[in-house]
Amino acid sequence: MFKIYLASSNPHKAVEIGEFLKEIAEVLIHPEYEPPLEEGESFRENAIIKAKALSELIPQELVLGEDSGLVVPFLGGAPGVKSHRFSALGTDLSNIEKLLSALKPASGKDRRAYFVSYGVLMRGGKILWEGEGRVEGEITLQSIGEGGFGYDPIFFYPPLGKTFAQLTKEEKNRVSHRGRMLSLLKEFLTKTGG
Ligand code: IMP
């Protein structure tokens, strides 16, 4: 069993990641982790910034930095790396409102979007593994569903005919960007010998 500290203060992510890796790793949040400013221009850069900040605090431990976001090609890639602070208020609700109004002029195929999750596993400031997961979907006209977090209520996933907010945690992990990134990480950990 591995012990992995997650460079995040987002409890939703910790639950999703902990659930996914539970057979192979215990996923912990460090109480002294202070989220650094995410000033990178890519998901990868931000994942490294987060992992480094935690690795400096606990150099002997395995740490996972993860950065994710929603990319809408019609909006030139926005909200992208700025997904969590897309609107001035930065709440899930206000981010959703801003995105829906930005997409008012968009036709059906312009509403295509994808989520990205980039993961970086580090120890002592050194990258041991890195990988990316993606999932494609469409932005709905209004929020549908109560589960998940962030943009889940407006992210429609055609193969299941539901938004991410209508999926159980297990269903979401099976198809989501984070789930896909984590299954690559799981493969690496399994090979390394967990
Ligand atoms: P991060 O904590 O910097 O990675 O911020 C990622 C932001 O992207 C979150 O605050 C959400 O707004 C959005 N996001 C990332 N993953 C998801 C997801 O699985 N569902 C919904 N929104 C997500």
PDB file of C-alpha atoms in Angstrom, residues 3-7 28 30 47-48 50-66 119-126 128-129 185:
ATOM      1  CA  LYS A   3       0.795   6.535   1.016  1.00  0.00           C
ATOM      2  CA  ILE A   4       0.250   9.543  -1.238  1.00  0.00           C
ATOM      3  CA  TYR A   5      -0.236  13.113  -0.101  1.00  0.00           C
ATOM      4  CA  LEU A   6      -2.464  15.132  -2.367  1.00  0.00           C
ATOM      5  CA  ALA A   7      -1.373  18.687  -3.165  1.00  0.00           C
ATOM      6  CA  LEU A  28      -4.047  11.981   2.455  1.00  0.00           C
ATOM      7  CA  HIS A  30      -1.491  17.457   4.640  1.00  0.00           C
ATOM      8  CA  ALA A  47       0.339  20.460 -11.426  1.00  0.00           C
ATOM      9  CA  ILE A  48       4.118  20.743 -10.999  1.00  0.00           C
ATOM     10  CA  LYS A  50       1.334  22.324  -6.619  1.00  0.00           C
ATOM     11  CA  ALA A  51       3.354  19.110  -6.238  1.00  0.00           C
ATOM     12  CA  LYS A  52       6.595  21.061  -5.641  1.00  0.00           C
ATOM     13  CA  ALA A  53       4.993  23.193  -2.914  1.00  0.00           C
ATOM     14  CA  LEU A  54       3.929  20.072  -1.002  1.00  0.00           C
ATOM     15  CA  SER A  55       7.122  18.158  -1.745  1.00  0.00           C
ATOM     16  CA  GLU A  56       9.149  20.942  -0.129  1.00  0.00           C
ATOM     17  CA  LEU A  57       7.098  20.493   3.038  1.00  0.00           C
ATOM     18  CA  ILE A  58       7.394  16.668   3.118  1.00  0.00           C
ATOM     19  CA  PRO A  59      10.343  15.720   0.860  1.00  0.00           C
ATOM     20  CA  GLN A  60      10.436  12.084   1.995  1.00  0.00           C
ATOM     21  CA  GLU A  61       6.797  11.384   1.037  1.00  0.00           C
ATOM     22  CA  LEU A  62       5.082  10.681  -2.279  1.00  0.00           C
ATOM     23  CA  VAL A  63       2.995  13.656  -3.340  1.00  0.00           C
ATOM     24  CA  LEU A  64       0.500  14.045  -6.158  1.00  0.00           C
ATOM     25  CA  GLY A  65      -0.095  17.405  -7.796  1.00  0.00           C
ATOM     26  CA  GLU A  66      -3.195  17.541  -9.948  1.00  0.00           C
ATOM     27  CA  GLY A 119      -1.208  14.557 -12.613  1.00  0.00           C
ATOM     28  CA  VAL A 120       2.377  14.735 -11.372  1.00  0.00           C
ATOM     29  CA  LEU A 121       3.760  12.275  -8.821  1.00  0.00           C
ATOM     30  CA  MET A 122       6.796  13.560  -7.003  1.00  0.00           C
ATOM     31  CA  ARG A 123       9.177  12.702  -4.196  1.00  0.00           C
ATOM     32  CA  GLY A 124      11.910  15.011  -2.912  1.00  0.00           C
ATOM     33  CA  GLY A 125      11.053  17.530  -5.650  1.00  0.00           C
ATOM     34  CA  LYS A 126      11.714  14.938  -8.384  1.00  0.00           C
ATOM     35  CA  LEU A 128       8.532  10.119 -10.767  1.00  0.00           C
ATOM     36  CA  TRP A 129       5.520   9.960 -13.053  1.00  0.00           C
ATOM     37  CA  LEU A 185      -1.132   6.467 -12.340  1.00  0.00           C
TER      38      LEU A 185
END
